[in-house]
XYZ file of C-alpha atoms in Angstrom:
693
model
C 136.963 52.227 92.860
C 137.540 49.093 91.825
C 135.513 48.684 88.876
C 136.950 51.987 87.927
C 140.187 50.774 87.636
C 139.180 47.616 86.347
C 137.455 49.717 83.532
C 140.246 52.249 83.248
C 142.688 49.138 82.784
C 140.355 47.280 80.093
C 140.237 51.086 78.258
C 144.332 50.702 78.617
C 144.568 48.082 76.716
C 141.928 48.848 74.260
C 143.838 51.792 73.312
C 147.713 49.530 73.219
C 146.081 47.000 70.683
C 144.500 49.899 68.647
C 148.123 52.267 68.231
C 149.696 48.815 67.077
C 147.000 48.618 64.310
C 146.755 51.659 62.890
C 150.455 52.819 63.684
C 149.578 55.116 65.803
C 152.490 56.766 68.294
C 151.316 55.152 71.263
C 152.227 58.093 73.913
C 150.441 60.236 71.543
C 147.116 57.606 72.190
C 147.648 57.602 76.262
C 148.207 61.399 75.910
C 144.167 61.508 74.879
C 143.110 58.505 76.979
C 144.645 59.853 80.142
C 142.740 63.494 79.459
C 139.340 62.017 78.256
C 138.494 59.366 81.095
C 140.072 62.263 83.858
C 137.422 64.145 82.393
C 134.716 61.509 81.832
C 135.624 60.549 85.517
C 135.340 63.808 86.790
C 132.400 64.623 85.178
C 130.514 61.806 86.667
C 131.515 62.020 89.830
C 130.838 66.136 89.824
C 128.148 67.404 91.797
C 125.040 68.274 89.579
C 124.217 72.211 90.372
C 120.171 72.630 91.366
C 118.673 75.115 90.455
C 115.477 75.929 92.135
C 112.574 77.571 90.849
C 109.633 80.251 91.551
C 107.040 77.491 92.033
C 109.333 75.094 94.270
C 110.419 72.856 91.472
C 114.112 72.094 91.303
C 116.464 71.745 88.218
C 119.607 69.965 88.033
C 122.438 70.069 85.784
C 125.711 68.560 85.389
C 127.529 71.272 83.997
C 127.460 75.092 84.146
C 124.053 76.592 82.054
C 122.930 80.162 80.898
C 119.860 81.139 81.753
C 118.470 81.541 78.440
C 118.990 78.256 78.393
C 117.719 76.839 81.689
C 114.487 78.436 80.033
C 114.488 76.566 77.013
C 114.845 73.792 79.334
C 111.658 74.325 80.929
C 109.591 75.474 78.006
C 110.923 77.004 74.690
C 107.814 78.969 74.956
C 109.043 80.209 77.692
C 112.363 81.288 76.394
C 110.591 83.304 73.425
C 109.669 85.350 76.253
C 111.763 85.850 78.588
C 113.162 89.054 79.615
C 115.258 88.892 82.476
C 116.302 86.224 85.515
C 116.591 87.052 88.947
C 119.403 84.670 90.764
C 118.810 84.713 94.478
C 117.311 87.734 94.103
C 119.563 90.060 92.102
C 118.373 90.615 88.488
C 120.732 89.052 85.734
C 121.224 89.159 82.057
C 119.597 85.792 80.363
C 123.320 85.423 78.982
C 124.660 85.003 82.635
C 126.215 81.750 83.262
C 124.750 79.680 86.698
C 127.654 77.188 87.718
C 125.787 76.954 91.400
C 122.799 76.153 93.533
C 120.910 79.355 93.155
C 117.097 80.213 93.180
C 116.235 81.291 90.067
C 113.194 83.125 88.463
C 112.907 83.756 85.009
C 110.555 87.304 84.036
C 108.645 87.999 81.269
C 106.864 91.311 80.248
C 104.173 90.505 82.725
C 106.353 91.167 85.814
C 107.327 94.690 86.384
C 111.113 93.916 86.223
C 110.744 92.163 82.846
C 108.755 94.347 81.564
C 111.700 97.300 82.662
C 114.129 94.937 81.046
C 112.181 95.221 77.860
C 111.429 98.836 77.970
C 115.249 99.284 78.728
C 116.429 97.237 75.370
C 113.899 99.700 73.605
C 116.191 102.564 74.928
C 118.347 101.133 73.108
C 116.818 100.583 69.698
C 115.383 103.902 69.451
C 118.856 105.388 70.439
C 120.127 103.090 67.606
C 117.097 104.730 65.326
C 118.336 108.187 65.767
C 121.800 107.543 65.167
C 120.944 105.787 62.065
C 118.792 108.776 61.368
C 120.909 111.729 62.674
C 124.397 109.800 62.560
C 125.936 113.672 64.634
C 123.669 113.118 67.471
C 125.106 112.784 70.833
C 123.954 110.552 73.100
C 123.281 110.645 77.059
C 121.130 108.684 79.165
C 118.150 106.136 78.180
C 116.600 104.385 80.968
C 113.648 102.729 81.650
C 110.547 104.677 84.288
C 106.958 103.295 85.711
C 105.674 104.530 81.964
C 108.286 103.225 79.498
C 111.383 104.624 78.690
C 113.552 107.812 77.490
C 116.059 108.821 75.844
C 118.337 112.333 76.673
C 119.441 113.203 73.352
C 122.338 116.275 72.026
C 120.842 116.615 68.311
C 122.928 118.576 65.581
C 119.579 120.166 64.599
C 116.436 120.508 66.881
C 114.151 117.654 67.417
C 110.367 118.440 66.471
C 107.283 115.987 67.184
C 107.185 115.209 63.161
C 110.788 113.189 64.014
C 108.725 111.242 65.928
C 106.961 109.000 63.307
C 110.320 108.314 61.360
C 112.160 107.105 64.315
C 109.337 104.816 65.418
C 109.315 103.510 61.475
C 113.558 103.138 61.693
C 112.897 101.529 64.781
C 110.888 99.041 63.904
C 113.254 97.935 61.010
C 115.778 97.577 63.538
C 113.388 95.503 65.504
C 112.368 93.471 62.558
C 116.450 92.823 61.879
C 116.154 90.439 64.858
C 119.766 92.109 65.803
C 122.031 89.952 68.711
C 122.329 91.975 71.937
C 125.989 91.179 72.792
C 127.688 91.957 75.774
C 131.207 92.722 76.414
C 133.282 94.533 79.157
C 136.147 97.319 78.867
C 138.679 98.652 81.475
C 137.906 101.998 82.207
C 140.712 103.460 79.992
C 140.304 101.500 77.150
C 136.289 102.301 77.650
C 137.121 105.990 77.865
C 139.029 105.750 74.511
C 136.497 103.509 72.810
C 133.645 106.488 73.792
C 136.434 108.866 72.275
C 136.506 107.228 68.615
C 132.795 107.195 68.479
C 132.710 111.049 69.247
C 130.128 110.593 72.510
C 130.984 113.179 75.428
C 128.485 112.433 77.749
C 129.326 108.754 77.527
C 133.069 109.705 78.386
C 131.617 111.895 81.244
C 129.868 108.925 82.841
C 133.016 106.500 82.666
C 135.213 109.515 83.953
C 133.134 109.339 87.016
C 133.645 105.235 87.624
C 136.759 103.959 90.082
C 139.712 103.617 88.215
C 139.869 99.590 88.627
C 136.002 99.540 87.453
C 135.221 97.113 84.434
C 132.820 98.910 82.056
C 130.177 96.662 80.104
C 128.637 97.666 76.950
C 126.269 95.899 74.588
C 126.270 95.814 70.957
C 123.722 95.520 68.836
C 124.299 95.571 64.911
C 126.464 98.418 64.166
C 125.590 100.183 67.317
C 127.050 100.309 70.802
C 125.832 101.460 73.679
C 127.406 101.863 77.692
C 124.779 100.132 79.411
C 125.332 97.604 82.792
C 122.128 95.889 81.379
C 119.916 93.256 81.400
C 118.860 93.659 78.121
C 116.612 90.939 76.235
C 118.438 88.669 73.962
C 117.830 90.095 70.447
C 115.849 93.350 69.083
C 112.975 91.420 68.113
C 112.124 90.851 71.543
C 111.360 94.616 71.900
C 107.795 93.285 70.325
C 105.417 95.441 67.952
C 103.379 97.385 71.393
C 105.597 100.663 71.884
C 104.997 104.184 70.907
C 107.116 107.210 71.224
C 105.039 110.041 73.203
C 106.244 113.212 73.407
C 109.697 115.591 73.600
C 110.730 117.518 76.048
C 113.937 119.729 77.474
C 116.684 118.060 80.503
C 119.174 119.389 81.755
C 122.214 117.176 81.560
C 122.519 115.439 84.759
C 119.908 116.949 85.962
C 121.964 120.717 86.995
C 120.645 123.700 85.191
C 124.355 124.569 84.638
C 124.544 122.134 82.417
C 123.242 121.860 78.811
C 119.647 121.797 77.678
C 119.355 118.556 75.904
C 116.107 116.823 74.474
C 114.432 114.412 75.570
C 112.488 111.470 73.830
C 109.700 110.186 75.767
C 108.126 107.074 75.050
C 106.784 103.623 76.338
C 106.753 99.682 75.057
C 104.510 96.633 76.870
C 103.694 93.098 76.187
C 101.023 93.160 74.098
C 99.372 96.011 72.027
C 95.828 95.746 74.160
C 98.034 97.200 76.932
C 99.467 99.626 74.689
C 96.342 101.009 73.539
C 94.908 100.781 77.459
C 97.720 103.408 78.082
C 97.190 105.513 75.438
C 93.694 105.744 76.458
C 94.114 106.755 79.930
C 97.207 109.071 78.985
C 94.341 110.715 76.602
C 92.373 110.685 79.670
C 94.932 112.318 81.482
C 94.989 115.170 79.449
C 91.828 116.194 79.832
C 91.567 115.838 83.635
C 95.583 117.894 84.057
C 95.137 119.860 87.311
C 97.072 122.784 85.466
C 94.614 122.711 82.988
C 91.621 122.197 85.031
C 93.098 124.585 87.841
C 92.937 127.247 85.322
C 89.172 127.088 83.630
C 87.962 126.756 87.319
C 90.023 129.438 88.964
C 91.227 127.527 91.529
C 95.027 128.366 91.119
C 97.815 130.076 89.315
C 101.664 129.863 89.060
C 103.684 132.921 88.101
C 107.138 133.521 86.679
C 107.978 135.946 89.723
C 107.737 132.668 91.891
C 108.908 129.631 89.642
C 107.634 126.332 91.912
C 105.334 128.426 94.512
C 101.757 128.200 93.700
C 99.145 131.081 94.115
C 95.906 130.017 95.081
C 92.887 132.002 94.059
C 89.501 132.360 96.286
C 87.900 128.975 94.642
C 90.806 127.242 95.753
C 91.328 128.488 99.190
C 87.485 127.277 98.798
C 88.779 123.711 98.422
C 91.630 124.277 100.037
C 90.116 125.424 103.386
C 87.447 122.708 103.274
C 90.037 119.566 102.721
C 91.808 121.810 106.446
C 88.981 121.365 108.192
C 88.091 118.023 107.281
C 91.357 117.176 108.462
C 91.001 119.099 111.859
C 87.710 117.478 112.411
C 88.942 113.653 111.997
C 91.914 114.786 114.022
C 90.147 116.076 117.082
C 88.505 113.189 117.243
C 91.706 110.689 117.079
C 92.925 112.483 120.053
C 95.505 114.811 118.482
C 96.333 118.246 119.808
C 97.224 121.248 117.132
C 100.316 123.109 117.498
C 101.910 125.519 115.367
C 105.694 125.633 115.307
C 108.415 128.943 113.256
C 109.217 128.761 109.419
C 112.456 129.978 110.008
C 115.056 127.800 112.635
C 119.033 128.568 113.715
C 121.395 125.952 111.756
C 122.142 124.278 115.220
C 118.674 122.702 115.650
C 119.314 121.254 111.857
C 122.551 120.027 112.687
C 120.786 118.227 116.059
C 117.958 116.307 114.384
C 120.566 115.370 111.137
C 119.099 117.614 108.378
C 121.911 120.002 107.840
C 124.246 116.777 107.379
C 121.223 114.542 105.433
C 119.049 116.974 102.999
C 121.156 120.651 103.051
C 121.063 120.376 99.220
C 116.892 120.627 99.567
C 116.984 123.184 101.944
C 116.822 126.904 101.509
C 119.408 128.964 104.409
C 119.525 132.065 104.986
C 121.740 134.484 107.821
C 120.098 136.527 110.727
C 122.500 138.324 113.106
C 125.206 136.707 111.925
C 124.024 133.448 112.503
C 123.260 130.920 109.819
C 119.223 129.535 109.740
C 117.463 127.529 107.325
C 113.980 127.633 106.358
C 112.073 124.318 107.570
C 112.051 121.759 104.610
C 110.359 119.619 107.505
C 108.264 119.893 110.727
C 109.515 117.564 112.963
C 112.136 119.080 114.911
C 109.720 121.799 115.833
C 107.270 119.303 117.639
C 110.637 118.010 118.865
C 111.237 120.913 120.919
C 107.348 121.474 121.797
C 107.929 117.629 123.513
C 111.116 118.669 125.548
C 109.158 122.064 126.438
C 107.648 120.626 129.817
C 108.453 117.085 131.585
C 106.484 114.401 130.623
C 105.318 111.028 132.256
C 104.228 107.819 130.838
C 100.781 109.178 132.118
C 100.773 111.999 129.513
C 101.345 109.217 126.022
C 100.579 108.274 123.748
C 100.952 111.778 122.590
C 99.790 113.148 119.380
C 100.527 116.343 117.722
C 99.409 117.487 114.556
C 100.753 120.547 112.651
C 99.549 121.841 109.622
C 103.091 123.332 108.678
C 104.097 125.765 105.706
C 107.747 123.624 103.839
C 109.794 124.450 101.838
C 112.513 122.418 99.735
C 114.613 123.233 96.897
C 113.340 121.340 94.210
C 115.274 121.419 90.716
C 113.242 123.322 87.682
C 112.824 120.475 85.902
C 111.283 119.002 87.794
C 108.757 121.468 89.361
C 105.383 120.479 87.381
C 101.642 122.118 88.953
C 101.106 121.196 92.186
C 102.101 117.466 92.253
C 105.718 119.247 92.529
C 106.354 122.626 94.150
C 109.010 124.281 96.494
C 106.612 125.405 98.699
C 103.463 123.574 100.271
C 101.337 122.893 103.581
C 102.329 119.342 104.976
C 99.711 117.906 107.021
C 102.167 116.344 109.593
C 101.649 114.785 113.038
C 104.087 113.208 115.846
C 103.145 110.807 118.065
C 105.264 110.239 121.286
C 104.868 107.011 122.691
C 106.201 104.036 124.728
C 107.525 100.941 123.151
C 105.035 98.962 124.616
C 102.207 101.303 122.625
C 104.366 101.351 118.975
C 101.765 98.849 117.478
C 98.755 100.764 118.686
C 99.512 103.854 117.369
C 100.536 102.227 114.241
C 97.535 100.502 113.695
C 95.618 103.501 114.689
C 97.256 105.651 111.706
C 96.605 103.071 109.535
C 92.732 103.065 110.206
C 93.413 107.027 110.162
C 94.135 107.432 106.079
C 92.176 104.573 105.333
C 89.061 106.460 106.218
C 89.898 109.311 103.974
C 91.266 107.497 101.277
C 88.319 105.417 101.445
C 86.265 108.894 101.653
C 87.374 110.123 98.265
C 87.223 106.353 96.655
C 90.383 105.573 96.395
C 91.911 102.020 96.351
C 95.900 102.140 97.461
C 98.531 99.235 98.291
C 100.586 99.210 100.630
C 104.523 99.254 101.054
C 107.338 99.064 104.081
C 110.361 100.834 102.722
C 113.727 99.645 104.752
C 116.912 101.196 106.177
C 118.576 103.279 103.523
C 122.904 103.926 102.760
C 122.364 107.283 103.719
C 121.056 106.647 107.249
C 121.832 107.199 111.002
C 121.233 105.089 114.083
C 122.619 101.631 115.381
C 121.381 98.147 113.699
C 119.671 97.472 116.660
C 117.431 100.384 116.573
C 117.087 99.642 112.715
C 115.927 96.225 113.269
C 113.820 96.888 116.244
C 111.801 100.111 114.321
C 111.189 97.878 111.321
C 109.935 94.854 113.188
C 107.579 97.240 115.084
C 105.881 97.943 111.360
C 106.251 94.758 110.505
C 104.421 93.457 112.802
C 101.648 95.769 112.880
C 100.946 95.281 109.144
C 100.506 91.707 109.440
C 98.195 92.248 112.801
C 95.828 94.463 110.543
C 96.231 91.647 107.829
C 97.065 94.470 105.173
C 98.723 92.578 102.335
C 102.514 94.724 101.530
C 105.523 94.691 99.650
C 109.113 95.250 100.812
C 110.469 98.561 99.556
C 114.597 97.661 100.402
C 116.607 100.561 101.379
C 113.882 103.606 100.710
C 113.340 104.793 104.148
C 114.043 107.674 105.482
C 117.313 108.900 107.202
C 116.285 108.238 110.700
C 114.065 105.413 110.113
C 111.652 103.104 108.268
C 108.453 103.611 106.523
C 105.147 102.344 105.218
C 104.175 104.213 102.273
C 100.433 104.437 100.804
C 100.182 104.341 97.189
C 96.605 104.943 96.462
C 95.304 104.574 93.130
C 92.981 107.591 90.975
C 89.954 106.778 88.936
C 92.161 106.070 85.445
C 94.431 103.707 87.398
C 97.752 105.490 88.112
C 99.486 105.556 91.196
C 100.673 108.222 93.950
C 102.343 108.302 96.930
C 100.696 110.243 99.662
C 100.612 108.588 103.354
C 103.132 107.383 105.197
C 104.296 106.302 108.578
C 107.997 106.832 110.058
C 109.196 105.213 112.962
C 111.910 106.999 114.044
C 113.998 106.175 117.687
C 117.053 108.851 116.170
C 115.437 111.917 116.937
C 114.327 111.586 120.439
C 117.979 110.363 121.138
C 119.619 113.347 119.631
C 117.256 115.777 121.365
C 117.568 114.009 124.765
C 113.633 113.326 124.960
C 112.217 112.066 128.420
C 109.488 110.446 130.382
C 108.959 109.486 133.679
C 107.978 105.884 133.733
C 106.036 104.315 136.646
C 109.100 102.870 138.038
C 109.541 107.001 138.558
C 112.689 106.448 136.434
C 113.802 108.690 133.092
C 113.021 106.897 129.812
C 113.812 107.518 126.278
C 109.999 107.808 124.031
C 109.689 107.098 120.810
C 108.464 109.307 117.743
C 106.181 108.222 114.407
C 106.092 110.749 112.145
C 103.160 110.756 109.916
C 100.907 111.922 107.432
C 97.643 111.719 105.560
C 97.336 113.877 102.184
C 101.011 114.680 102.391
C 101.483 117.156 100.729
C 97.802 119.020 100.707
C 98.399 121.458 97.494
C 99.684 117.816 95.597
C 96.647 116.445 97.280
C 94.984 118.827 95.657
C 96.347 118.293 92.413
C 95.705 114.474 92.844
C 91.661 115.228 93.477
C 91.325 117.744 90.415
C 92.411 114.638 88.248
C 90.767 112.067 89.712
C 87.206 113.744 89.748
C 88.634 115.437 86.799
C 87.140 118.638 88.673
C 83.732 117.665 88.974
C 84.464 117.491 92.942
C 81.730 115.571 95.355
C 79.148 118.237 96.312
C 80.663 118.520 100.096
C 84.293 119.225 98.682
C 83.146 122.039 95.698
C 84.227 125.222 95.899
C 80.549 126.301 94.671
C 77.703 123.562 95.595
C 74.795 125.242 94.182
C 74.577 127.886 91.061
C 71.210 130.004 90.864
C 69.721 130.672 86.961
C 67.215 133.207 86.770
C 65.907 132.764 83.513
C 65.133 136.582 82.883
C 65.847 139.045 84.774
C 62.548 139.375 86.042
C 62.892 137.161 88.168
C 65.900 138.470 89.929
C 64.035 139.184 93.183
C 63.117 136.038 93.961
C 66.788 134.319 93.222
C 68.129 136.647 95.203
C 65.441 135.626 98.162
C 66.478 131.526 97.590
C 70.436 132.960 97.284
C 69.979 133.917 100.692
C 68.358 131.071 101.892
C 70.915 128.852 100.774
C 73.632 130.901 102.536
C 72.170 131.292 105.543
C 72.487 127.593 105.949
C 75.636 127.245 105.081
C 75.558 126.399 101.588
C 77.818 127.750 99.278
C 76.154 129.336 96.345
C 76.190 131.550 93.576
C 73.349 133.066 91.022
C 74.164 134.183 87.537
C 72.672 137.351 86.992
C 73.853 137.684 83.380
C 71.536 138.432 80.491
C 72.133 135.085 78.547
C 69.854 132.604 77.649
C 69.220 129.633 79.824
C 70.076 127.039 77.747
C 73.686 128.990 77.762
C 73.673 129.239 81.643
C 73.082 125.815 82.234
C 76.208 124.970 79.716
C 78.329 127.252 81.605
C 77.311 125.790 85.205
C 78.423 122.266 83.655
C 81.499 123.485 82.219
C 82.065 125.042 85.670
C 81.463 121.639 87.378
C 78.837 122.832 89.515
C 76.788 120.174 91.637
C 73.254 121.593 91.471
C 71.599 124.218 89.146
C 68.252 125.683 90.297
C 66.867 127.620 87.805
C 64.230 130.272 88.203
C 61.178 131.364 86.281
C 57.487 132.254 86.808
C 56.488 129.246 87.914
C 59.167 128.568 90.566
C 58.587 131.631 91.732
C 54.649 131.359 91.592
C 54.863 127.672 93.599
C 57.840 129.049 95.990
C 60.161 126.437 94.197
C 63.194 125.817 92.485
C 63.458 123.480 89.414
C 66.164 121.624 90.237
C 68.883 120.349 87.851
C 72.211 118.050 88.703
C 75.333 116.939 87.198
C 74.349 113.371 88.869
C 71.067 112.905 87.302
C 70.700 115.673 85.389
C 66.787 117.091 85.788
C 65.939 116.027 89.143
C 62.614 118.328 88.905
C 61.124 120.977 90.997
C 61.483 120.871 94.942
C 60.746 123.449 97.074
C 63.907 125.422 98.755
C 63.543 124.333 102.417
C 63.240 120.699 101.097
C 65.967 121.057 98.975
C 68.097 122.315 101.359
C 67.320 119.592 103.926
C 68.638 117.074 100.964
C 71.670 118.639 99.845
C 72.529 119.731 103.811
C 72.295 116.004 104.259
C 74.543 115.215 101.684
C 77.180 117.831 102.534
C 77.375 116.583 105.858
C 77.500 112.520 105.116
C 80.329 113.340 102.312
C 78.033 111.640 99.633
C 80.076 110.905 96.588
C 77.643 110.763 93.708
C 78.091 109.558 90.613
C 78.556 112.408 87.769
C 75.706 111.454 84.817
C 76.679 110.662 81.226
C 76.714 113.673 79.087
C 73.795 111.846 76.645
C 72.155 111.368 79.960
C 71.818 114.467 81.026
C 70.935 115.850 77.208
């Protein structure tokens, strides 16, 4: 303190001398001196703010700093591409000022969350473009989504596909203007009035649903202002040039069929044009593989207005479905599972005990029988629990693995229905494992190995997520902590990489989700393992332990395919309808060159059928080239061409989807070869079109 006091005294004397020289009133000069010195010494003594970056390095600042200014301090290049910041794990706008020690991760469009912020900003740019072109349009919501973004709008006159290029052109102008996005807030009442003045009824409704004391945030960019929580890019130029408007669709306001149908503009945006072009190529390939289109062309399934969301499987589709179910039964029998079947309709009391009535009722179909409430099951687990409780159990009976291919019904909104991917009735390949606490890890490992076996068979890569306790859950903190740790430790012992998906567990327990990647890079969530302490407690399940006392079992819920119907949809698109031979509804097509060889062709057909091979014969009076092209269109793995030479030599001329012309073969040799391929469930790659010629 002494040196500082001396400095202060010296400064005071200098100030006094200067006041006399320049005729400045001393009391004014002293006021500036004391306030300035107070700020100086306060700043000098203030502890510096420490910002720990992703790489572990630490930046120190003497005063609060915005995230964008910290980015500039690190690198001007980083600041140019920054999209948002993560402060102690929480997403924050680049404008956010940090005034305390924290961990900071500055995200760019190369990061999933950073790309989401870019796309969210792009949705605002799209909305601004729509309002400029069609001022009478009312705006609803415009979030970023997995593959891009959308905006729901209510135009005065219907929008068509021809409007999309105009909107894109206007977006490019707005991006070029580099309009700053400025965030401001208003109290709820003022926010409502603000949006009423702008004649935006959907925004008003959204604000009115918020609490009375809520502070509402907006983002302004030039002449356009939108209700939004953020985060966003610093200006419209940050959206870049790699964006495209994809298509239009209908969407009910707030997802309810009771509300008005709005127009949804789907779009996407990426960090680079290369990424955008790759995505567009993938989407074009996805259109060719659309399971709804191929399902109709290949005669696999149909949908009908008599039951929206309820699929009809056609004969070939049933062959495909039953082949999958046979495989499921085969591997589960080897893994020590027993199969059960439980009723589709059960009474309300059961669903109240299980917790579904309170947590899932809006997705359940209900009915009344003998003046008592019943529900059509949306899940198989309560039925499995009743089977367990049907007789006394001992620790010697555990683990008890019970599988069920149960038909379940769930009420999905009509706007969410999509072919086999989102239906209201489906077969779930459930299994419920009842076990002791000591058996948890081994059972989870066993399920993981089973799921890996199945996905590897179809050529799927996958990644794993650990989903933790949601807000709408039941059970104690201790049970949830034990269950989550059980899943986590099993994954770590297996050495299986995973990411944590906070708050996305089932209402009764945490889960491991398997997200598989198909042949064109899309991901699908199928397999899941859920660890449940709650249902055994709620149904008072017991087993007699080695100590002669009663104990509570632990329960695993798990699926491999998930929904059989959805998995078939995924397989159709994954293989583009060209299924591996063991799975193909028709494995061989016999093609007689003319009617003269029909008898020998029938003889070949009988031998194949007797050998358990799914075969058909094309008896039409068409040229052989036409028959071959038809078989190729139907994605048949093998074609056997039969003519005079083949009849005389008792052979067949083999053409395959995999290698084109494979030459002549005896019927017996061909049967032996294809039986081996089917038994081993081989995946042969399909030959390219030019090679087939």
